[in-house]
């Protein structure tokens, strides 16, 4: 347990040091929420549109999606930050230590996930100021869904970073992956209105289940696509799998 | 008892053989230095001995355990200061120490006291709450040394501990290394491309070049490979000029400028004897100079190259090239 708690502690400590970065991380989802969400909310302010969005206003429909997007972005970036440890050398210090590497990297993922969840909470609270019909009672369970998503993508980020040499490669991956995953997650429009080939992609997109799961709690059953057990089950399995891969990869990691 | 035993160690990267079958032993409580130019395979050897790289073939025992079969046992017993920085720059000096201690299984008051003791030892206690990114290169190095000592390792690896530091800071770090050996009787394995560093610190030195150990011994023993110390004497009366004869004088030559050139095994020991001899025979010496072979002479003798100048000439050449391009 030593390595686990210590590495989690380190990630949280690092986060508290980089407060200016925190502001930057929150600005991006806010831009989506305000300029995108508020902008379209007037267009969709009619009974027909409301029917498409499960009977709620557009901002309420969008809010869980923005929450999931924030978690997804930040946890992925957090996981990939292993590459900075590679570049600044701290990774060597961890690799040469007589502690379980599996535990250490799990601690790191959990620490990063808690940090990500803090950011997600801030965004969630801000969305409550804009969207009228969100359930306050849904915040805590939605954070649970967010945690599963965070753990999964921290793990993915770690595995990816261990394979990469520089941050430039990561920018590429971000560019190619991020926007399609968000557009194909049902965060901005319902999956059912998509052309069938897009819908097929949405079904294999993990983010879809996080958005849907968060909607269960924050908005209500009538807006969701899948059963809650499906959402949580898919995310939990994915988290287990990706963390497992990260642990195995980290166990094998060498330098140079 | 040996702290490190290496037999026929080979490390290949693909087709490239970085370490070509080296063997050596380091005694407990000894400072052992790998001296050689950049790219000689020193750091690769350190990484194999510290379990960070897998060896291709051969055998390596560190602190009584095989680095391949029992890496965890080895890791518990070693400390390392890497050639490149390995601190968490966002965290403070204290936090870096704290995290290291926790990972190595320390905790509570024991850890607190140890951190305080070591940060005071490297004179960083007053900067303990400053993030490491604001530290100078020398301060970072000192912190890394303190961190490596936190879990009281049996064997300490220092990979180019003073590279890139100014002379004053280097001397400072040498002091720490010497006192570590004296106070804790720690085995220290050091790599360096600075001859003065190897000479100042090491009990024994292995000279490494192109992945091989080409010579090994104390600094004195290595210098003897090149030859004797040379003493030049200038006498008050040139008519006294003739060769001194004594068993400790290995060679004697009268120079055309009126000086005597003597070859001795150890100039420091021979000089008082020469003064005594001169007094006996009523010869007055007005000037003495002597030259001892340096480790650079040894490297030059063994390889035909200077140990350090490769990189320096290279950078100079590239600077000239850059100037010309403008």
XYZ file of N, CA, C and O in Angstrom, chain A residues 2 5-7 9-10 13-14 17 21 88-90 92-93 95-101 254-255, chain B residues 47 50 52-53 72 75-76 82 84-86 88-91 95 99-100 102-106 147:
192
model
N 2.066 1.157 0.500
C 2.958 2.306 0.591
C 3.126 3.041 -0.730
O 2.923 4.245 -0.841
N -0.273 4.770 -1.938
C -0.661 6.036 -1.288
C 0.348 7.131 -1.583
O -0.014 8.295 -1.773
N 1.638 6.765 -1.657
C 2.657 7.782 -1.895
C 2.517 8.403 -3.283
O 2.607 9.622 -3.445
N 2.277 7.549 -4.273
C 2.153 8.080 -5.627
C 0.868 8.889 -5.788
O 0.845 9.900 -6.497
N -0.515 10.583 -3.403
C -0.177 11.825 -2.695
C 0.616 12.763 -3.605
O 0.359 13.958 -3.677
N 1.551 12.176 -4.331
C 2.384 13.002 -5.205
C 1.540 13.698 -6.277
O 1.707 14.879 -6.538
N -0.427 16.498 -4.741
C 0.483 17.598 -4.390
C 0.840 18.415 -5.628
O 0.851 19.643 -5.618
N 1.166 17.713 -6.690
C 1.541 18.396 -7.933
C 0.410 19.280 -8.426
O 0.625 20.378 -8.915
N 0.102 22.511 -6.669
C 1.163 23.453 -7.032
C 0.850 24.205 -8.316
O 1.348 25.293 -8.557
N -2.660 26.313 -13.946
C -3.053 25.353 -14.971
C -4.503 24.922 -14.790
O -5.207 24.649 -15.742
N 11.756 14.650 -17.513
C 12.437 15.310 -16.399
C 13.135 14.319 -15.484
O 13.727 14.698 -14.487
N 13.023 13.026 -15.795
C 13.843 12.038 -15.106
C 13.233 11.396 -13.880
O 13.799 10.451 -13.346
N 12.080 11.904 -13.418
C 11.528 11.345 -12.186
C 11.146 9.872 -12.355
O 11.150 9.113 -11.398
N 12.845 7.516 -13.613
C 13.968 6.656 -13.212
C 13.949 6.425 -11.701
O 14.198 5.323 -11.229
N 13.668 7.508 -10.979
C 13.591 7.422 -9.520
C 12.535 6.405 -9.091
O 12.726 5.654 -8.142
N 11.382 3.882 -11.068
C 11.706 2.542 -11.574
C 12.783 1.844 -10.756
O 12.824 0.624 -10.684
N 13.664 2.632 -10.130
C 14.768 2.014 -9.394
C 14.378 1.729 -7.932
O 15.134 1.134 -7.187
N 13.175 2.134 -7.559
C 12.749 1.972 -6.168
C 12.322 0.533 -5.882
O 11.794 -0.145 -6.752
N 12.568 0.074 -4.656
C 12.212 -1.306 -4.302
C 10.760 -1.413 -3.881
O 10.446 -1.931 -2.836
N 9.867 -0.879 -4.714
C 8.449 -0.926 -4.373
C 7.709 -1.544 -5.545
O 8.208 -1.532 -6.662
N 6.533 -2.054 -5.275
C 5.738 -2.659 -6.338
C 5.394 -1.609 -7.385
O 4.794 -0.586 -7.088
N 5.776 -1.884 -8.618
C 5.486 -0.933 -9.685
C 4.006 -0.907 -9.993
O 3.445 0.135 -10.302
N 11.468 -0.008 -18.916
C 12.884 0.197 -18.642
C 13.233 1.597 -19.144
O 12.390 2.286 -19.690
N 14.472 1.993 -18.934
C 14.843 3.310 -19.427
C 15.687 3.174 -20.676
O 16.270 2.131 -20.927
N 23.459 1.479 -15.236
C 22.044 1.131 -15.373
C 21.820 -0.375 -15.267
O 20.803 -0.815 -14.741
N 22.174 -1.221 -11.539
C 21.070 -0.739 -10.706
C 19.731 -1.320 -11.159
O 18.676 -0.795 -10.823
N 18.134 -1.265 -13.901
C 17.262 -0.519 -14.817
C 17.354 -1.040 -16.245
O 16.453 -0.822 -17.042
N 18.448 -1.692 -16.572
C 18.597 -2.291 -17.899
C 18.930 -3.757 -17.717
O 19.624 -4.133 -16.774
N 14.704 -6.887 -6.905
C 14.089 -6.194 -5.771
C 15.039 -6.122 -4.576
O 15.117 -5.098 -3.901
N 17.590 -3.516 -5.363
C 17.050 -2.156 -5.274
C 16.957 -1.661 -3.833
O 17.159 -0.489 -3.555
N 16.642 -2.587 -2.917
C 16.528 -2.192 -1.508
C 17.855 -1.700 -0.953
O 17.893 -0.930 -0.007
N 21.561 9.788 -10.564
C 21.671 9.625 -12.008
C 22.460 10.778 -12.628
O 22.560 11.853 -12.053
N 21.546 12.431 -15.325
C 20.574 13.492 -15.616
C 19.685 13.698 -14.400
O 19.502 12.784 -13.608
N 19.106 14.892 -14.277
C 18.258 15.149 -13.110
C 17.113 14.133 -13.017
O 16.629 13.639 -14.035
N 16.695 13.832 -11.802
C 15.598 12.877 -11.634
C 14.686 13.320 -10.494
O 14.073 12.501 -9.833
N 11.440 15.611 -8.853
C 10.154 16.163 -9.264
C 10.256 17.677 -9.113
O 10.272 18.205 -8.004
N 10.322 18.371 -10.226
C 10.614 19.801 -10.207
C 9.486 20.641 -9.614
O 9.713 21.746 -9.140
N 8.269 20.114 -9.685
C 7.134 20.888 -9.168
C 7.071 20.842 -7.649
O 6.463 21.701 -7.028
N 7.673 19.820 -7.068
C 7.573 19.644 -5.623
C 8.768 20.291 -4.921
O 9.785 20.583 -5.540
N 9.419 17.683 0.028
C 8.470 16.714 -0.526
C 9.172 15.652 -1.351
O 8.789 14.475 -1.324
N 8.673 11.796 -0.325
C 8.134 10.779 -1.231
C 9.132 9.635 -1.401
O 8.768 8.457 -1.363
N 10.398 9.982 -1.541
C 11.424 8.944 -1.662
C 11.414 8.040 -0.421
O 11.392 6.815 -0.530
N 9.054 7.468 1.736
C 7.839 6.646 1.810
C 7.936 5.451 0.861
O 7.591 4.330 1.230
N 8.390 5.715 -0.364
C 8.479 4.619 -1.334
C 9.466 3.552 -0.854
O 9.297 2.369 -1.108
N 10.497 3.990 -0.134
C 11.495 3.031 0.364
C 11.101 2.464 1.727
O 11.923 1.858 2.408
N 9.863 2.700 2.132
C 9.360 2.037 3.329
C 9.658 2.735 4.644
O 9.497 2.148 5.709
N 10.104 3.995 4.602
C 10.322 4.734 5.847
C 9.061 5.517 6.185
O 8.196 5.721 5.348
N 18.916 12.609 -1.143
C 17.810 11.688 -1.361
C 18.323 10.249 -1.485
O 17.734 9.323 -0.942
